[in-house]
Short mmCIF file of C-alpha atoms in Angstrom, two decimals:
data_model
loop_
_atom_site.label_atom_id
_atom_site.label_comp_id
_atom_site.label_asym_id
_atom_site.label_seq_id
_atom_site.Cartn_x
_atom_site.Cartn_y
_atom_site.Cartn_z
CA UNK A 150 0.00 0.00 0.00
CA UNK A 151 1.59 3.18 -1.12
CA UNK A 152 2.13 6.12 2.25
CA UNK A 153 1.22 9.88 1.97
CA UNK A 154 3.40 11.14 -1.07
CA UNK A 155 4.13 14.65 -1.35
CA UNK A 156 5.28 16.85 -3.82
CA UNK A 157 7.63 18.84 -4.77
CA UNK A 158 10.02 17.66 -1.87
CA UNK A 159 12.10 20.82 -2.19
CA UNK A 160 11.00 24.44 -4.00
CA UNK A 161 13.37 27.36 -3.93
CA UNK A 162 11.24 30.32 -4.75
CA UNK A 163 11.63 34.11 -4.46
CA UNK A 164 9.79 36.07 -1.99
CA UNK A 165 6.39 37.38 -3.43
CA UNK A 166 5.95 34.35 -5.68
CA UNK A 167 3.49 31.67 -5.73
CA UNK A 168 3.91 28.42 -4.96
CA UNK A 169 1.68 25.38 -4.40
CA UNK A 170 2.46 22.49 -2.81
CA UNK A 171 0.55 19.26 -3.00
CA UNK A 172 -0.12 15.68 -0.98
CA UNK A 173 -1.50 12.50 -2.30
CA UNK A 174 -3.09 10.92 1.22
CA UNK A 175 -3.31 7.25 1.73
CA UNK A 176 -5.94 5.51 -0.80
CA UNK A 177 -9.52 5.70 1.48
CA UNK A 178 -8.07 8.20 4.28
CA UNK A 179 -11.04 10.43 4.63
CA UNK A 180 -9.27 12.56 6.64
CA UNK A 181 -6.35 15.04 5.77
CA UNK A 182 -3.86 17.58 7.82
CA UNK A 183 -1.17 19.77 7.03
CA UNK A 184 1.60 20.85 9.33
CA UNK A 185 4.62 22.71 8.74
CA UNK A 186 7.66 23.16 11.03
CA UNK A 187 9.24 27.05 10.49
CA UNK A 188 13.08 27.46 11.70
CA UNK A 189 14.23 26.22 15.21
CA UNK A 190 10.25 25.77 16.51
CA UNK A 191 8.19 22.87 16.80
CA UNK A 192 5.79 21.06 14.20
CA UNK A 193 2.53 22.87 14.31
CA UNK A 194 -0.67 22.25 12.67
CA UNK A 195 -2.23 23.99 10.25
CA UNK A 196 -5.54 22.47 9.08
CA UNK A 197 -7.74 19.51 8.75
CA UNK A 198 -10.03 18.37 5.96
CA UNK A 199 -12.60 15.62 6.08
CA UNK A 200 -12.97 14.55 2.77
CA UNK A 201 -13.48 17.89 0.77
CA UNK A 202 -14.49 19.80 3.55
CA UNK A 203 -12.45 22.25 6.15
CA UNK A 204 -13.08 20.99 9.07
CA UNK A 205 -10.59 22.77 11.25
CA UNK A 206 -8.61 26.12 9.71
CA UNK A 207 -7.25 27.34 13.16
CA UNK A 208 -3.62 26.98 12.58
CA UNK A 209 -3.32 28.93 9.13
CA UNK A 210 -0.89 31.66 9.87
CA UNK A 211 -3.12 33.84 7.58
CA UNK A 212 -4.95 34.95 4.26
CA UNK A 213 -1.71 34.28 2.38
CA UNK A 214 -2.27 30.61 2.62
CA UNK A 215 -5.29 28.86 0.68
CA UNK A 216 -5.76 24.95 1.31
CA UNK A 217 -8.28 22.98 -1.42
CA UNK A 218 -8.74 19.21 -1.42
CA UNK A 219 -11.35 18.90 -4.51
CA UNK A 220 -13.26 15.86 -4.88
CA UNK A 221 -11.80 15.06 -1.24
CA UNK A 222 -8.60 13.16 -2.59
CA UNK A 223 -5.36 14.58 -2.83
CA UNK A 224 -5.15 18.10 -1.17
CA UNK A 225 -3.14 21.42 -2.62
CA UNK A 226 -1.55 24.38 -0.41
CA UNK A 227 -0.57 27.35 -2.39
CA UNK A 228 0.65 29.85 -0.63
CA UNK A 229 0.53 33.30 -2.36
CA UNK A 230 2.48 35.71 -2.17
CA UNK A 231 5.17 33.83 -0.22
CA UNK A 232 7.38 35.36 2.66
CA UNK A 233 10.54 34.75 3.96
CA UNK A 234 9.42 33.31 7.35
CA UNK A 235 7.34 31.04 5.22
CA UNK A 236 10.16 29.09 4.74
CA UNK A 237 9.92 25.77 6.30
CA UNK A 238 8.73 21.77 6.08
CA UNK A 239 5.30 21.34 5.19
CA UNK A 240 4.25 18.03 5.79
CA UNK A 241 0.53 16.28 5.61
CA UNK A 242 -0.56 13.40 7.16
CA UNK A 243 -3.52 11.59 6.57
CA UNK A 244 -6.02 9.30 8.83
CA UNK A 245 -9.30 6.78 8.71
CA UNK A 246 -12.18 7.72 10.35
CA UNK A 247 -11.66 9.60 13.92
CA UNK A 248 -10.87 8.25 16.41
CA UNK A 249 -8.32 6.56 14.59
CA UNK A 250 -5.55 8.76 16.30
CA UNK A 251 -2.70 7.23 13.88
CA UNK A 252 -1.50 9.41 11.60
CA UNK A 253 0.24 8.47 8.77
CA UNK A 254 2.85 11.37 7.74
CA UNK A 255 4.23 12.49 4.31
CA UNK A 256 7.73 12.98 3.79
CA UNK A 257 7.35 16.52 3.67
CA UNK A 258 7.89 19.55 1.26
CA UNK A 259 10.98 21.86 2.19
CA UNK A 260 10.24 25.24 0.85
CA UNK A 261 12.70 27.95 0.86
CA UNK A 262 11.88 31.57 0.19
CA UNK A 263 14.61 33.64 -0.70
CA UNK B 215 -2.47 24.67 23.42
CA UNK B 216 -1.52 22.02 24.26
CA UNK B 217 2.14 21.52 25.26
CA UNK B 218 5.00 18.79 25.81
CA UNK B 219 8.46 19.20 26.95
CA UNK B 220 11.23 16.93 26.37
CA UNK B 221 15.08 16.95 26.38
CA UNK B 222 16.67 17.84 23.70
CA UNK B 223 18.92 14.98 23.14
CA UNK B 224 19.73 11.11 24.45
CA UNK B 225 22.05 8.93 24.25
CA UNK B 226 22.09 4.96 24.52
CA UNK B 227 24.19 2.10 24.73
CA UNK B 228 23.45 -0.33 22.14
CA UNK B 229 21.22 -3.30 23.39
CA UNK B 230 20.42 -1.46 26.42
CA UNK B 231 16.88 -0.06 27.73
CA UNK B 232 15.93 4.00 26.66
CA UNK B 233 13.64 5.91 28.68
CA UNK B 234 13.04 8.76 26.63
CA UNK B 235 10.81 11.66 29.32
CA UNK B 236 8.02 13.68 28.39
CA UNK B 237 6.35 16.57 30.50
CA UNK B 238 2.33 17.30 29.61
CA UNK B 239 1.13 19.36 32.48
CA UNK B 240 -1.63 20.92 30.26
CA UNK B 241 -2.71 17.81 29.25
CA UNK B 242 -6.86 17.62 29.40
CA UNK B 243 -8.96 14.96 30.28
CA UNK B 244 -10.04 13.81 26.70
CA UNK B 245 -6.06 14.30 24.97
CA UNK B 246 -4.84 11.56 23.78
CA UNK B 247 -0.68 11.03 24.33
CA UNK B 248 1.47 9.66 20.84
CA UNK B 249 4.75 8.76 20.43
CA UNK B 250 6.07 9.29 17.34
CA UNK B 251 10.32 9.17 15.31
CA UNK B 252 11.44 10.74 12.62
CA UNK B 253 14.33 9.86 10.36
CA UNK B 254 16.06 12.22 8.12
CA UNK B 255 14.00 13.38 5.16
CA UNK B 256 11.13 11.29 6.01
CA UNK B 257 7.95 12.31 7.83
CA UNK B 258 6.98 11.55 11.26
CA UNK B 259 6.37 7.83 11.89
CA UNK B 260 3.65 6.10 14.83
CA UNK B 261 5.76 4.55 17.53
CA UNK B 262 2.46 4.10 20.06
CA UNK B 263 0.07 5.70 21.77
CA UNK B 264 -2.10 5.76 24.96
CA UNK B 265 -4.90 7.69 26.82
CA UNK B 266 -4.72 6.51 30.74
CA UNK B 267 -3.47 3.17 30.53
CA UNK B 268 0.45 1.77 29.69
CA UNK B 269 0.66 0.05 26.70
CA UNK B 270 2.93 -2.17 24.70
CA UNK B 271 3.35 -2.99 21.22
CA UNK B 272 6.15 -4.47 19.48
CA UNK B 273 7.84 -1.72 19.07
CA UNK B 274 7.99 0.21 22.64
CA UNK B 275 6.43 0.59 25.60
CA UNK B 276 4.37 4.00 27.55
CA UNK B 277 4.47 4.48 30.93
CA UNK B 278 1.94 6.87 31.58
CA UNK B 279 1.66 8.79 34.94
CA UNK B 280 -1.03 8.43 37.31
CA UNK B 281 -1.83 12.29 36.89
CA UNK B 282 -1.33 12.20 33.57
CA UNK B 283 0.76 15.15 33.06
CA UNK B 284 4.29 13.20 32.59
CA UNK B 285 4.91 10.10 29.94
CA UNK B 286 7.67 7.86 29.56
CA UNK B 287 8.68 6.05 26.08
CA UNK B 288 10.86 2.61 26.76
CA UNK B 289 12.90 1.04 24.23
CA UNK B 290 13.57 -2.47 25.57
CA UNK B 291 16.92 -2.82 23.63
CA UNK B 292 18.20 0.41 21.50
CA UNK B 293 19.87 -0.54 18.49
CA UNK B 294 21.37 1.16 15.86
CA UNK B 295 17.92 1.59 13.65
CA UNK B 296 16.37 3.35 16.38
CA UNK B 297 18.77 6.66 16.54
CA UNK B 298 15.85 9.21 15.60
CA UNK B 299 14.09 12.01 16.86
CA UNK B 300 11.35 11.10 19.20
CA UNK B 301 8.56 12.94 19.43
CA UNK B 302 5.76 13.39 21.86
CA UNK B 303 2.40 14.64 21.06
CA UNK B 304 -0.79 15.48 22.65
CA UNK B 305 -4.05 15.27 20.18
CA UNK B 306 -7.39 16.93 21.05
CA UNK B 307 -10.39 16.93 19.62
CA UNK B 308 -12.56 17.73 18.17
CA UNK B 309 -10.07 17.11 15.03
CA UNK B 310 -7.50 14.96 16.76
CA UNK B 311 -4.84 17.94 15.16
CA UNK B 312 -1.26 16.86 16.97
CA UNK B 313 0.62 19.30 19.33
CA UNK B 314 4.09 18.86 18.43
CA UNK B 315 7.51 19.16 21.15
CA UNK B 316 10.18 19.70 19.95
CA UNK B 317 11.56 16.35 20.08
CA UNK B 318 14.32 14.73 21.70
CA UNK B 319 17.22 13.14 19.27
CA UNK B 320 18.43 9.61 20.55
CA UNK B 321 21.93 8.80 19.79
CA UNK B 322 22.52 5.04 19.85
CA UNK B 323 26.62 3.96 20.66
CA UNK B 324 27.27 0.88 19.53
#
């Protein structure tokens, strides 16, 4: 059974671009998160989908970053236009049905803005 | 939020028992508590988790305080596959989102 994929797993972009970063989830996982972990802090979370729906937006930073997950498979985060504190690992994890608690974790996206 | 503190770093003798700390004082009644590694360039992986109880699996064991607000992750016997960073986690509902520390890196001698 393939894991979370995620891709790219590095972008270099300059700061005021665009840049969208995606994550297959696990074939069936309903549910969908995305974390990121900034320079020298700790993993935080960012948001939750169930299926196609936001369930849980608390942890976006702010209006410069838009999560979709269309058709409730794979799941996009564009983030426009980026900063330099933006850069960072984004990772996504997906999950069955709560309360699974496991969640199964991408290898992550590093994103550098320059 | 919810928060955990750990060490920032370990080290073990290969073959020998780890008992990797974690502090959750803010821990609520509902939060679950997860143990997760990482390796480099790969994603967090599920080492166990628990609500009240201890628990084994074939991987670890959790010691889990009476109170609730301190947790203990045992390795039985380190080896060399196990140097990661171990992370421990509260979730909460209602979305079971993860509250990260920020990890403590084992370093396994052989």
């Amino acid at each position: 059974e393939a894991g979370v994929t995620q891709f790219p797993s590095h972008s270099v972009i300059e700061k005021g671009q665009t840049v969208t970063l995606r994550c297959d989830p696990i074939s069936g996982h309903d549910n969908l998160y995305w974390y990121r972990r900034v320079m020298g802090k700790e993993i935080k979370f960012l948001l939750h989908f169930v299926k196609e729906s936001k369930q849980d937006e608390s942890g976006m930073p702010n209006n410069r970053f838009l999560a979709e997950r269309t058709g409730g498979t794979y799941s996009t985060l564009k983030v426009q236009p980026a900063e330099l504190e933006d850069s960072g690992v984004y990772f996504c994890a997906s999950s069955q049905v709560i309360p699974s608690n496991e969640q199964f974790f991408g290898p992550g996206t590093r994103l550098t803005v320059l | 939020d919810a928060k955990t503190t750990q060490p920032n770093s370990m080290e073990s003798n290969e073959e020998e028992p780890v008992h990797l700390p974690c502090n959750h004082s803010t821990i609520s009644g509902t939060d679950y508590i997860h143990w997760y590694r990482q390796l480099p360039s790969q994603g967090p992986e599920y080492v166990i988790h628990g609500l009240t109880s201890n628990v084994n699996n074939r991987m670890a064991s959790l010691a889990i305080a009476e109170d609730r607000k301190s947790s203990t992750l045992i390795l039985h016997r380190a080896t060399l596959r196990d140097a990661a960073v171990y992370y421990c986690i509260l979730s909460r509902d209602p979305s079971n989102q993860f509250y990260f520390g920020t990890g403590t890196s084992l370093t396994v001698i052989p």
